[in-house]
Amino acid sequence: MRLKWKMTLASLKMFFRQREAILWTVLFPLFVIILFSFIKFDGLGRMHLGIANEAGGRAGALTEALQSVKTFEIFEGTRESELRELEKGERDVVLIIPESFNPALAGSVTAFADVEAKPREAQLASLVLQRALDELTFHQAPNANRLLLKTEPVKTRNLTYIDFLIPGVLSMAIMQMGIFGVAFSFVSLKKRGILRRLWVTPINPGDFIIAQISTRVIAILIQMVLMIGVGMLFLNLHFVGNPLSIVVIGLLGAVVFLGFGFSLAGISKSEDQVAPLANLISLPMMLLSGVFFSRSNLPGVLHAITGFFPLTYLADAMRSVAIDGATLFQVGPQLAGLAAWGVVSVFIAARMFRWE
Amino acid sequence: MAEEILTVSNLIKRYGDLVAVNGVSFAVLRQEIFGILGPNGAGKTTTLETIETLRPIEGGEIAVNGIDVRRNPQAVKRIIGVQLQSSTFFDKLNLVELLSLFGELYGRTVDPLALLDEVELRDRAKEYVGNLSGGQKQRFSIAAALVNEPLVIFLDEPTTGLDPQARRHLWGVIRRIRSEGKTIVLTTHYMDEAEYLCDRVAIMDRGNIIALDAPHRLVTQLLENGFKKEKIQHLANLEDVFLSLTGHVLREE
């Protein structure tokens, strides 16, 4: 035990004295987050309008009219589901058309919006909506009473792009630490004969591997604290997750990607061989696993395929827990996916890993 | 001093069709400095690495201090110290940290500064190995081979690439370590080094030992067989000129 601890300590010293490694594996993800926080993706695009139509066909003309309004991207659902989406920040405004709605009679519909967090959206939406209602009544019966729009202010969590981004980048950082952090350093130890020098001592190879893994895991934990901490302190990250669940997910992700790292270290003889392989594995995931942008915009086949990527499972689980406060049980499918990848990657690593 | 501490009998090592070591046998005596000489590819390093437990034994027997290398490599590792041909160490640990770590690998708490004194590197204690000169690296490598107070120390081409001052300095270090009761097995390409350092040498060629004796006796045998050097023997050589001009003082770049 003492030896494992001493070796981990030595290995941590080496790790944190390598400025380039720290720069790329720890600080770079942080830079990415801070950089992206300056870009206001939230201000782009159309306003998300949720409609809960409880009046059925009687409101058909209204919803049709709203579909043609270019300002809105329309989502339809039940009152509960749309209000929940509003609360999460997925909708800017939610319009409830009550069962009693009848374009021929006087009455009211209600629009919910967080007027404090999104005053512009709320104001604009209520103008456009009232206008749509007016046109509807005028069109149907010019003398009918006016249909009124009631605006209900609600308090939402007002999730922003940062809330999407940080759990994603954190997952990406775990991947990079596992794949690049392990593969490069091991191949270099192999190539330079440092491992041979170790094997003429009575060292137990298992102890050495454990020390190497512990070092990466500790680095990953530091990274998690750092990123979530910076996010909460400076970037208004709405972190509501259970930190312990985040750690469990992070460790499961670490197992998967450390497995990849050791597999690559086993296959490759030199750094030149590691680099393309490591990039081949990590780049598609970085771009397509929903780290920076939601996968929902991907075309069907690609969407289906990327759903099986280990980084997708990791990022989705991380995000659900961190931002939506999901329990480990609720992200069970993602954890199962990760665990399956973990079995695969550890198996390959055990088969492929070579000391010489 | 007649006790055998290392015995190699009928050692065989093949790489595919190539026979790297072809039934080599020799014994090294306690507190001896034993040299293995030979051209590149003669099988020196392979022989050494097989004794050091780095390569599996395909044929033959090796025993270090009576311990069978094939059967109990872990026990052998505990009583030998090794300097590999291209000894590199972890990048970002200083000399003291490296020696402590290597001590831990043997379950020992070492005194790194005392070990550095042994090879005259105390003043570089907080340096990384990467910042040392060639001679200093080799000396550090020897210090690292001493952490477990080994009975036998293996040095693979310890002076290759060093300037004459650094070589002579290292010879002094090697002799001092022997005087402390240790046995040393080394390989070298330098005949003057073998002549100066080694009590006995084995000359290898194509995987075989073709001569084994004390250097002066090998020379005597050759002369008795009628060998005559073509050139007149000078009483000094160019190296003597170089050293008398530049001094014996060690240079550290």
Coordinates of C-alpha atoms in Angstrom, one line a residue:
Chain A
M1 CA 0.0 0.0 0.0
R2 CA 2.8 2.3 1.0
L3 CA 4.5 1.7 -2.4
K4 CA 1.3 2.4 -4.3
W5 CA 0.9 5.6 -2.5
K6 CA 4.5 6.7 -2.9
M7 CA 4.3 5.9 -6.6
T8 CA 1.1 7.8 -7.1
L9 CA 2.6 10.7 -5.3
A10 CA 5.7 10.6 -7.5
S11 CA 3.5 10.2 -10.6
L12 CA 1.3 13.2 -9.5
K13 CA 4.5 15.3 -9.1
M14 CA 5.6 14.4 -12.6
F15 CA 2.1 15.1 -14.0
F16 CA 1.8 18.5 -12.5
R17 CA 5.3 19.5 -13.3
Q18 CA 4.6 19.0 -17.0
R19 CA 3.4 22.4 -18.0
E20 CA 2.3 21.4 -21.5
A21 CA 0.2 18.5 -20.1
I22 CA -1.5 20.8 -17.6
L23 CA -2.1 23.3 -20.3
W24 CA -3.8 20.9 -22.6
T25 CA -5.6 18.6 -20.3
V26 CA -6.7 20.9 -17.5
L27 CA -6.5 24.5 -18.6
F28 CA -7.6 24.1 -22.2
P29 CA -11.1 22.9 -21.4
L30 CA -11.5 25.8 -19.0
F31 CA -10.4 28.2 -21.7
V32 CA -12.9 26.7 -24.1
I33 CA -15.7 27.3 -21.6
I34 CA -14.7 30.9 -20.8
L35 CA -14.2 31.6 -24.5
F36 CA -17.6 30.2 -25.4
S37 CA -19.2 32.1 -22.6
F38 CA -18.6 35.3 -24.4
I39 CA -20.5 34.2 -27.4
K40 CA -24.2 34.8 -27.0
F41 CA -25.7 31.8 -28.8
D42 CA -28.8 32.3 -26.8
G43 CA -29.6 35.6 -28.7
L44 CA -29.5 33.9 -32.0
G45 CA -32.3 32.2 -33.8
R46 CA -36.1 32.3 -33.2
M47 CA -38.0 32.6 -30.1
H48 CA -39.2 29.2 -28.7
L49 CA -42.9 29.3 -28.2
G50 CA -44.6 26.4 -26.5
I51 CA -48.3 25.9 -27.1
A52 CA -50.5 23.8 -24.9
N53 CA -53.7 23.5 -26.9
E54 CA -56.5 22.2 -24.6
A55 CA -59.3 23.4 -26.9
G56 CA -58.5 21.1 -29.8
G57 CA -59.9 21.9 -33.2
R58 CA -61.5 25.1 -32.0
A59 CA -58.1 26.7 -31.7
G60 CA -56.9 25.3 -35.0
A61 CA -57.1 28.6 -36.8
L62 CA -55.0 30.2 -34.0
T63 CA -52.2 27.7 -34.0
E64 CA -52.1 27.7 -37.8
A65 CA -51.8 31.5 -37.7
L66 CA -49.0 31.3 -35.2
Q67 CA -47.1 28.7 -37.2
S68 CA -46.7 31.3 -40.0
V69 CA -45.1 33.8 -37.6
K70 CA -41.4 33.8 -38.4
T71 CA -40.4 35.1 -35.0
F72 CA -41.6 31.8 -33.4
E73 CA -40.3 28.3 -33.4
I74 CA -43.4 26.4 -32.2
F75 CA -43.4 23.4 -29.9
E76 CA -46.6 21.8 -28.9
G77 CA -47.3 19.8 -25.8
T78 CA -49.4 19.5 -22.7
R79 CA -49.7 22.3 -20.2
E80 CA -47.5 20.4 -17.7
S81 CA -44.8 19.4 -20.2
E82 CA -44.6 22.9 -21.8
L83 CA -44.4 24.7 -18.5
R84 CA -41.7 22.3 -17.4
E85 CA -39.7 23.1 -20.6
L86 CA -40.3 26.8 -19.9
E87 CA -38.9 26.3 -16.4
K88 CA -35.8 24.6 -17.8
G89 CA -35.3 27.4 -20.3
E90 CA -36.1 25.4 -23.4
R91 CA -39.1 27.7 -24.1
D92 CA -39.1 31.5 -24.0
V93 CA -42.9 31.8 -23.8
V94 CA -45.6 29.2 -23.3
L95 CA -49.1 29.9 -24.5
I96 CA -52.0 28.0 -22.8
I97 CA -55.2 27.8 -24.9
P98 CA -57.8 26.7 -22.3
E99 CA -60.5 24.2 -23.0
S100 CA -63.1 27.0 -22.9
F101 CA -61.5 28.8 -25.8
N102 CA -63.9 29.8 -28.6
P103 CA -62.8 32.3 -31.2
A104 CA -66.5 33.5 -31.5
L105 CA -66.8 34.4 -27.8
A106 CA -65.0 36.7 -25.5
G107 CA -62.4 35.0 -23.4
S108 CA -58.8 34.8 -22.7
V109 CA -55.7 32.8 -23.3
T110 CA -52.7 32.9 -21.0
A111 CA -49.0 33.4 -21.9
F112 CA -46.4 32.4 -19.4
A113 CA -43.0 34.0 -19.6
D114 CA -40.1 34.9 -17.3
V115 CA -40.5 38.6 -17.7
E116 CA -37.6 39.3 -15.4
A117 CA -35.0 37.1 -17.1
K118 CA -36.3 37.6 -20.6
P119 CA -38.1 41.0 -20.7
R120 CA -37.6 41.5 -24.5
E121 CA -38.9 38.1 -25.4
A122 CA -41.9 38.4 -23.1
Q123 CA -42.8 41.8 -24.5
L124 CA -42.4 40.9 -28.1
A125 CA -44.3 37.7 -27.7
S126 CA -47.2 39.3 -26.0
L127 CA -47.5 41.9 -28.8
V128 CA -47.4 39.3 -31.5
L129 CA -49.8 37.0 -29.8
Q130 CA -52.3 39.7 -29.1
R131 CA -52.1 40.8 -32.7
A132 CA -52.7 37.2 -33.8
L133 CA -55.8 36.9 -31.5
D134 CA -57.2 40.2 -32.8
E135 CA -56.8 39.1 -36.4
L136 CA -58.5 35.9 -35.6
T137 CA -61.6 37.5 -34.0
F138 CA -61.8 40.2 -36.7
H139 CA -61.6 37.5 -39.3
Q140 CA -64.3 35.4 -37.8
A141 CA -66.7 37.9 -36.6
P142 CA -65.8 41.6 -36.9
N143 CA -68.1 42.7 -34.1
A144 CA -67.3 40.0 -31.6
N145 CA -65.7 40.8 -28.3
R146 CA -62.0 40.9 -28.1
L147 CA -60.0 37.8 -27.1
L148 CA -57.6 38.9 -24.5
L149 CA -54.1 37.7 -23.8
K150 CA -53.2 37.5 -20.2
T151 CA -49.5 37.5 -19.4
E152 CA -48.4 35.4 -16.4
P153 CA -44.9 36.1 -15.1
V154 CA -43.2 33.0 -13.9
K155 CA -39.8 32.4 -12.4
T156 CA -37.7 30.1 -14.5
R157 CA -34.2 28.7 -14.1
N158 CA -33.3 30.5 -17.3
L159 CA -30.7 27.9 -18.4
T160 CA -28.2 29.3 -20.9
Y161 CA -25.7 27.9 -23.3
I162 CA -23.1 27.8 -20.5
D163 CA -25.4 25.3 -18.7
F164 CA -25.4 23.1 -21.8
L165 CA -21.7 23.6 -22.4
I166 CA -20.0 23.0 -19.1
P167 CA -21.1 19.4 -18.5
G168 CA -20.2 18.7 -22.1
V169 CA -16.7 20.1 -22.0
L170 CA -16.2 18.4 -18.6
S171 CA -17.0 15.1 -20.3
M172 CA -14.7 15.9 -23.2
A173 CA -11.9 16.7 -20.7
I174 CA -12.4 13.3 -19.1
M175 CA -12.1 11.7 -22.5
Q176 CA -8.9 13.7 -23.4
M177 CA -7.3 12.9 -20.1
G178 CA -8.0 9.2 -20.6
I179 CA -7.0 8.8 -24.2
F180 CA -4.2 11.4 -24.6
G181 CA -3.0 11.5 -21.0
V182 CA -2.4 7.8 -20.9
A183 CA -1.5 6.8 -24.4
F184 CA 1.2 9.5 -25.0
S185 CA 3.0 9.2 -21.6
F186 CA 3.0 5.4 -21.7
V187 CA 4.4 5.2 -25.3
S188 CA 7.1 7.6 -24.3
L189 CA 8.0 5.6 -21.2
K190 CA 8.2 2.5 -23.3
K191 CA 10.2 4.0 -26.1
R192 CA 12.7 5.7 -23.9
G193 CA 13.5 2.6 -22.0
I194 CA 12.2 3.9 -18.7
L195 CA 9.9 0.9 -18.3
R196 CA 12.9 -1.5 -18.9
R197 CA 14.7 0.2 -16.1
L198 CA 11.8 -0.3 -13.8
W199 CA 11.5 -4.1 -14.7
V200 CA 15.0 -4.8 -13.3
T201 CA 13.7 -3.7 -9.9
P202 CA 11.3 -6.0 -8.1
I203 CA 8.3 -3.7 -8.9
N204 CA 4.9 -5.3 -9.4
P205 CA 3.6 -4.1 -12.8
G206 CA 0.1 -3.9 -11.3
D207 CA 1.2 -1.4 -8.7
F208 CA 2.7 0.7 -11.4
I209 CA -0.5 0.7 -13.5
I210 CA -2.6 1.5 -10.4
A211 CA -0.4 4.5 -9.6
Q212 CA -0.8 5.7 -13.2
I213 CA -4.5 5.3 -13.1
S214 CA -4.8 7.0 -9.7
T215 CA -2.9 10.0 -11.0
R216 CA -5.3 10.4 -13.9
V217 CA -8.4 9.9 -11.7
I218 CA -7.1 12.5 -9.2
A219 CA -6.5 14.9 -12.1
I220 CA -10.0 14.3 -13.4
L221 CA -11.5 15.0 -10.0
I222 CA -9.5 18.3 -9.8
Q223 CA -10.8 19.2 -13.2
M224 CA -14.4 18.6 -12.2
V225 CA -14.1 20.8 -9.1
L226 CA -12.3 23.4 -11.1
M227 CA -14.8 23.6 -14.0
I228 CA -18.0 23.4 -12.0
G229 CA -16.5 25.8 -9.5
V230 CA -15.5 28.4 -12.1
G231 CA -18.9 27.9 -13.8
M232 CA -20.8 28.5 -10.6
L233 CA -18.7 31.4 -9.4
F234 CA -18.2 33.3 -12.6
L235 CA -20.4 32.0 -15.4
N236 CA -23.7 31.7 -13.6
L237 CA -23.8 27.9 -14.0
H238 CA -27.1 26.6 -12.7
F239 CA -25.7 23.5 -11.0
V240 CA -28.3 21.6 -9.2
G241 CA -26.9 18.1 -9.3
N242 CA -25.8 15.8 -6.5
P243 CA -21.9 16.2 -6.5
L244 CA -21.6 12.6 -5.5
S245 CA -23.5 11.5 -8.6
I246 CA -21.3 13.7 -10.8
V247 CA -18.3 12.0 -9.3
V248 CA -19.7 8.5 -9.9
I249 CA -20.5 9.4 -13.6
G250 CA -17.1 11.0 -14.0
L251 CA -15.3 7.9 -12.6
L252 CA -17.3 5.6 -14.9
G253 CA -16.3 7.8 -17.8
A254 CA -12.7 7.7 -16.7
V255 CA -12.8 3.9 -16.7
V256 CA -14.0 3.9 -20.3
F257 CA -11.5 6.4 -21.6
L258 CA -8.5 5.1 -19.6
G259 CA -9.3 1.8 -21.2
F260 CA -9.0 3.4 -24.6
G261 CA -5.8 5.1 -23.6
F262 CA -4.2 1.9 -22.4
S263 CA -5.4 0.1 -25.6
L264 CA -3.7 2.7 -27.7
A265 CA -0.6 2.6 -25.6
G266 CA -0.5 -1.1 -26.2
I267 CA -1.0 -0.9 -30.0
S268 CA 1.4 1.9 -30.7
K269 CA 5.2 1.8 -30.7
S270 CA 5.9 5.5 -30.9
E271 CA 4.2 8.9 -30.4
D272 CA 3.8 9.2 -34.1
Q273 CA 1.5 6.3 -34.1
V274 CA -0.5 7.3 -31.1
A275 CA -1.4 10.8 -32.4
P276 CA -3.5 9.8 -35.5
L277 CA -5.2 7.0 -33.7
A278 CA -6.1 9.1 -30.7
N279 CA -7.4 11.8 -32.9
L280 CA -9.4 9.4 -35.0
I281 CA -11.2 8.2 -31.9
S282 CA -11.6 11.5 -30.1
L283 CA -12.3 14.0 -32.8
P284 CA -15.6 12.6 -34.1
M285 CA -16.9 12.3 -30.6
M286 CA -15.8 15.8 -29.7
L287 CA -17.8 17.2 -32.6
L288 CA -20.8 14.8 -32.7
S289 CA -21.4 13.7 -29.1
G290 CA -23.3 16.8 -28.2
V291 CA -20.4 18.5 -26.3
F292 CA -20.7 21.9 -27.9
F293 CA -24.0 21.7 -29.7
S294 CA -27.1 19.6 -29.2
R295 CA -27.3 16.4 -31.2
S296 CA -30.9 17.1 -32.0
N297 CA -29.9 18.9 -35.2
L298 CA -28.0 16.0 -36.6
P299 CA -29.6 14.1 -39.5
G300 CA -31.5 10.9 -38.6
V301 CA -28.8 8.2 -39.3
L302 CA -26.0 10.2 -37.7
H303 CA -28.2 11.0 -34.8
A304 CA -28.9 7.4 -34.2
I305 CA -25.2 6.3 -34.6
T306 CA -23.8 9.1 -32.4
G307 CA -26.3 8.0 -29.7
F308 CA -24.1 5.0 -29.1
F309 CA -20.9 7.0 -28.7
P310 CA -19.4 6.7 -25.2
L311 CA -18.9 10.4 -25.0
T312 CA -22.6 10.9 -25.8
Y313 CA -23.6 8.7 -22.9
L314 CA -21.2 10.5 -20.6
A315 CA -22.2 14.0 -21.7
D316 CA -25.9 13.3 -21.5
A317 CA -25.7 11.7 -18.1
M318 CA -23.4 14.5 -16.8
R319 CA -25.8 17.2 -18.2
S320 CA -29.0 15.6 -16.8
V321 CA -27.5 15.3 -13.3
A322 CA -25.7 18.6 -13.2
I323 CA -28.4 20.8 -14.8
D324 CA -31.7 19.0 -14.4
G325 CA -30.9 17.4 -11.0
A326 CA -31.5 13.9 -12.3
T327 CA -30.7 11.0 -10.0
L328 CA -28.3 8.2 -11.0
F329 CA -31.4 6.0 -11.4
Q330 CA -32.9 8.5 -14.0
V331 CA -29.7 8.4 -16.1
G332 CA -29.7 4.6 -15.8
P333 CA -29.7 4.1 -19.6
Q334 CA -26.7 6.3 -20.1
L335 CA -24.8 4.6 -17.2
A336 CA -25.6 1.2 -18.7
G337 CA -24.3 2.4 -22.1
L338 CA -21.1 3.7 -20.4
A339 CA -20.7 0.5 -18.4
A340 CA -21.0 -1.5 -21.6
W341 CA -18.3 0.6 -23.2
G342 CA -16.2 0.2 -20.0
V343 CA -16.3 -3.6 -20.3
V344 CA -15.3 -3.4 -24.0
S345 CA -12.5 -0.9 -23.5
V346 CA -11.0 -2.6 -20.4
F347 CA -11.2 -5.9 -22.3
I348 CA -9.3 -4.5 -25.3
A349 CA -6.8 -2.8 -23.1
A350 CA -6.1 -6.0 -21.2
R351 CA -5.6 -7.9 -24.5
M352 CA -3.6 -5.2 -26.3
F353 CA -1.5 -3.7 -23.6
R354 CA 2.2 -4.5 -24.0
W355 CA 5.1 -3.4 -21.8
E356 CA 7.7 -3.8 -24.5
Chain B
M1 CA 38.1 -14.1 -3.2
A2 CA 37.7 -17.4 -5.0
E3 CA 34.0 -17.7 -4.4
E4 CA 31.8 -17.6 -7.5
I5 CA 28.9 -15.1 -7.2
L6 CA 27.6 -15.4 -10.7
T7 CA 27.6 -18.5 -12.8
V8 CA 26.3 -18.7 -16.4
S9 CA 26.3 -22.1 -18.0
N10 CA 25.5 -23.0 -21.6
L11 CA 23.3 -19.9 -22.1
I12 CA 21.5 -19.9 -25.4
K13 CA 19.4 -17.1 -27.0
R14 CA 17.9 -17.0 -30.5
Y15 CA 16.1 -14.3 -32.4
G16 CA 14.3 -16.2 -35.1
D17 CA 17.2 -17.8 -37.2
L18 CA 19.8 -15.6 -35.6
V19 CA 21.7 -17.2 -32.7
A20 CA 22.5 -14.3 -30.5
V21 CA 24.1 -16.3 -27.7
N22 CA 25.4 -19.7 -28.5
G23 CA 26.0 -21.8 -25.3
V24 CA 28.0 -19.3 -23.3
S25 CA 29.5 -20.3 -19.9
F26 CA 31.5 -18.2 -17.4
A27 CA 31.7 -17.5 -13.7
V28 CA 32.3 -14.2 -12.0
L29 CA 34.1 -14.1 -8.6
R30 CA 33.0 -12.1 -5.6
Q31 CA 34.4 -8.5 -5.6
E32 CA 35.8 -9.0 -9.1
I33 CA 35.5 -6.4 -11.9
F34 CA 34.6 -8.6 -14.9
G35 CA 34.5 -7.3 -18.4
I36 CA 32.6 -8.6 -21.4
L37 CA 34.3 -7.3 -24.6
G38 CA 33.3 -7.8 -28.2
P39 CA 32.2 -6.1 -31.4
N40 CA 28.7 -4.9 -31.9
G41 CA 26.2 -7.8 -32.2
A42 CA 28.5 -10.2 -30.4
G43 CA 25.8 -10.9 -27.8
K44 CA 27.2 -8.9 -24.9
T45 CA 24.0 -6.9 -24.2
T46 CA 21.8 -9.9 -24.7
T47 CA 23.9 -12.0 -22.3
L48 CA 23.8 -9.1 -19.7
E49 CA 20.0 -8.5 -20.1
T50 CA 19.3 -12.2 -19.7
I51 CA 21.2 -12.3 -16.4
E52 CA 19.3 -9.1 -15.4
T53 CA 16.0 -11.0 -15.8
L54 CA 14.9 -8.7 -18.7
R55 CA 14.9 -11.6 -21.2
P56 CA 13.6 -15.1 -20.8
I57 CA 16.2 -17.9 -20.6
E58 CA 15.8 -20.2 -23.6
G59 CA 18.5 -22.6 -22.8
G60 CA 21.1 -23.0 -20.0
E61 CA 21.3 -21.9 -16.4
I62 CA 22.1 -18.7 -14.6
A63 CA 22.6 -18.3 -10.9
V64 CA 23.3 -15.2 -9.0
N65 CA 24.6 -15.7 -5.4
G66 CA 23.2 -19.3 -5.7
I67 CA 19.7 -18.1 -6.8
D68 CA 18.4 -19.5 -10.0
V69 CA 17.4 -16.7 -12.3
R70 CA 14.9 -18.7 -14.2
R71 CA 13.1 -20.0 -11.2
N72 CA 13.3 -17.0 -8.9
P73 CA 13.8 -13.8 -10.9
Q74 CA 12.2 -11.6 -8.2
A75 CA 14.8 -12.7 -5.6
V76 CA 17.6 -12.0 -8.1
K77 CA 16.3 -8.5 -8.9
R78 CA 16.6 -7.7 -5.2
I79 CA 20.4 -8.5 -5.1
I80 CA 21.5 -6.9 -8.4
G81 CA 21.9 -3.3 -9.5
V82 CA 21.6 -2.5 -13.2
Q83 CA 22.6 0.3 -15.5
L84 CA 21.1 -0.2 -18.9
Q85 CA 22.8 0.9 -22.1
S86 CA 20.6 3.9 -22.6
S87 CA 19.6 4.7 -19.1
T88 CA 16.8 7.2 -19.0
F89 CA 14.7 8.2 -16.0
F90 CA 11.5 9.9 -15.4
D91 CA 11.5 13.5 -16.7
K92 CA 10.1 15.6 -13.9
L93 CA 11.6 14.1 -10.8
N94 CA 14.8 15.5 -9.4
L95 CA 17.8 13.2 -8.5
V96 CA 16.8 13.0 -4.8
E97 CA 13.2 12.1 -5.7
L98 CA 14.2 9.6 -8.2
L99 CA 16.6 7.8 -5.8
S100 CA 13.9 7.8 -3.1
L101 CA 11.4 6.3 -5.5
F102 CA 13.8 3.6 -6.7
G103 CA 14.5 2.8 -3.0
E104 CA 10.7 2.4 -2.5
L105 CA 10.6 -0.1 -5.3
Y106 CA 12.8 -2.3 -3.2
G107 CA 10.9 -1.4 0.0
R108 CA 13.8 0.6 1.3
T109 CA 14.1 4.1 2.7
V110 CA 17.3 5.3 1.2
D111 CA 19.6 8.3 2.0
P112 CA 19.6 9.9 -1.5
L113 CA 22.4 12.4 -0.6
A114 CA 24.7 9.7 0.6
L115 CA 24.2 7.8 -2.7
L116 CA 24.8 11.0 -4.6
D117 CA 28.0 11.5 -2.6
E118 CA 29.1 8.1 -3.7
V119 CA 29.1 9.3 -7.4
E120 CA 30.0 12.9 -6.5
L121 CA 26.7 14.4 -7.6
R122 CA 25.5 16.0 -4.3
D123 CA 25.6 19.5 -5.8
R124 CA 23.1 18.5 -8.5
A125 CA 20.7 17.0 -6.1
K126 CA 17.7 19.1 -7.1
E127 CA 18.3 18.8 -10.9
Y128 CA 16.3 16.8 -13.3
V129 CA 18.3 14.1 -15.1
G130 CA 17.7 15.9 -18.4
N131 CA 19.8 18.8 -17.2
L132 CA 22.9 16.6 -16.4
S133 CA 25.9 16.2 -18.7
G134 CA 26.7 12.8 -20.2
G135 CA 29.1 11.8 -17.5
Q136 CA 26.8 12.9 -14.8
K137 CA 23.9 11.0 -16.3
Q138 CA 26.1 7.8 -16.2
R139 CA 27.1 8.4 -12.6
F140 CA 23.5 9.1 -11.6
S141 CA 22.6 5.9 -13.3
I142 CA 25.2 4.1 -11.2
A143 CA 23.8 5.7 -8.0
A144 CA 20.3 4.5 -9.0
A145 CA 21.8 1.0 -9.4
L146 CA 23.1 1.2 -5.8
V147 CA 19.8 2.0 -4.0
N148 CA 19.3 -1.7 -3.0
E149 CA 22.9 -2.2 -1.8
P150 CA 23.3 -4.9 -4.5
L151 CA 25.8 -7.7 -4.4
V152 CA 26.4 -7.5 -8.2
I153 CA 26.3 -4.4 -10.4
F154 CA 25.9 -4.6 -14.1
L155 CA 27.1 -1.7 -16.2
D156 CA 26.4 -1.8 -20.0
E157 CA 28.9 0.4 -21.8
P158 CA 29.1 2.9 -18.9
T159 CA 31.6 5.2 -20.6
T160 CA 30.4 5.2 -24.2
G161 CA 30.2 8.7 -25.4
L162 CA 32.1 10.3 -22.6
D163 CA 35.1 12.6 -22.9
P164 CA 38.5 11.3 -21.6
Q165 CA 38.2 13.2 -18.3
A166 CA 34.7 11.9 -17.6
R167 CA 35.8 8.4 -18.5
R168 CA 38.7 8.4 -16.1
H169 CA 36.5 9.9 -13.4
L170 CA 34.0 7.1 -13.9
W171 CA 36.7 4.5 -13.6
G172 CA 37.5 6.0 -10.2
V173 CA 33.9 5.7 -9.2
I174 CA 33.7 2.1 -10.4
R175 CA 36.9 1.1 -8.6
R176 CA 35.7 2.7 -5.4
I177 CA 32.4 0.8 -5.5
R178 CA 34.3 -2.5 -5.9
S179 CA 36.5 -1.6 -3.0
E180 CA 33.3 -1.4 -0.9
G181 CA 32.8 -5.2 -1.5
K182 CA 30.6 -5.2 -4.6
T183 CA 31.1 -7.3 -7.7
I184 CA 30.9 -5.5 -11.0
V185 CA 30.1 -6.9 -14.5
L186 CA 30.6 -4.4 -17.4
T187 CA 30.7 -4.3 -21.1
T188 CA 32.9 -2.0 -23.1
H189 CA 34.3 -1.2 -26.5
Y190 CA 37.4 0.4 -25.0
M191 CA 40.3 -1.9 -24.6
D192 CA 42.3 0.5 -22.4
E193 CA 39.3 0.7 -20.1
A194 CA 39.1 -3.1 -19.9
E195 CA 42.9 -3.3 -19.3
Y196 CA 42.7 -0.7 -16.6
L197 CA 39.6 -1.7 -14.8
C198 CA 39.0 -5.4 -15.2
D199 CA 40.4 -8.3 -13.2
R200 CA 39.3 -10.7 -15.9
V201 CA 37.6 -10.2 -19.3
A202 CA 35.6 -12.5 -21.6
I203 CA 35.9 -11.7 -25.3
M204 CA 32.7 -12.6 -27.2
D205 CA 32.2 -12.9 -30.9
R206 CA 29.1 -14.2 -32.8
G207 CA 27.5 -15.4 -29.6
N208 CA 30.5 -17.3 -28.3
I209 CA 33.2 -16.6 -25.7
I210 CA 36.4 -17.0 -27.6
A211 CA 38.8 -16.0 -24.8
L212 CA 38.5 -15.5 -21.0
D213 CA 41.3 -14.5 -18.7
A214 CA 43.0 -11.6 -17.0
P215 CA 44.0 -8.9 -19.5
H216 CA 47.7 -9.1 -18.9
R217 CA 47.7 -12.9 -19.3
L218 CA 45.8 -12.6 -22.6
V219 CA 48.5 -10.2 -23.8
T220 CA 51.2 -12.5 -22.6
Q221 CA 49.6 -15.5 -24.4
L222 CA 49.4 -13.5 -27.6
L223 CA 53.1 -12.5 -27.4
E224 CA 54.1 -16.1 -26.6
N225 CA 52.4 -17.1 -29.8
G226 CA 54.8 -14.9 -31.7
F227 CA 52.7 -11.8 -32.2
K228 CA 54.6 -8.6 -33.0
K229 CA 53.1 -5.2 -33.3
E230 CA 54.0 -3.5 -36.5
K231 CA 54.5 -0.1 -35.1
I232 CA 57.2 0.8 -32.6
Q233 CA 55.7 1.0 -29.1
H234 CA 55.6 4.6 -28.0
L235 CA 55.9 5.3 -24.3
A236 CA 52.9 7.5 -24.5
N237 CA 49.8 7.8 -26.8
L238 CA 47.6 10.6 -28.1
E239 CA 45.3 10.2 -25.1
D240 CA 48.2 10.9 -22.8
V241 CA 49.0 14.0 -24.8
F242 CA 45.4 15.1 -24.7
L243 CA 45.1 14.6 -20.9
S244 CA 48.5 16.2 -20.2
L245 CA 47.4 19.3 -22.2
T246 CA 43.8 19.5 -20.8
G247 CA 44.4 18.1 -17.4
H248 CA 42.7 15.3 -15.5
V249 CA 40.2 17.6 -13.9
L250 CA 36.6 16.6 -14.6
R251 CA 34.7 19.0 -16.9
E252 CA 31.1 19.4 -16.4
E253 CA 29.4 21.1 -19.4

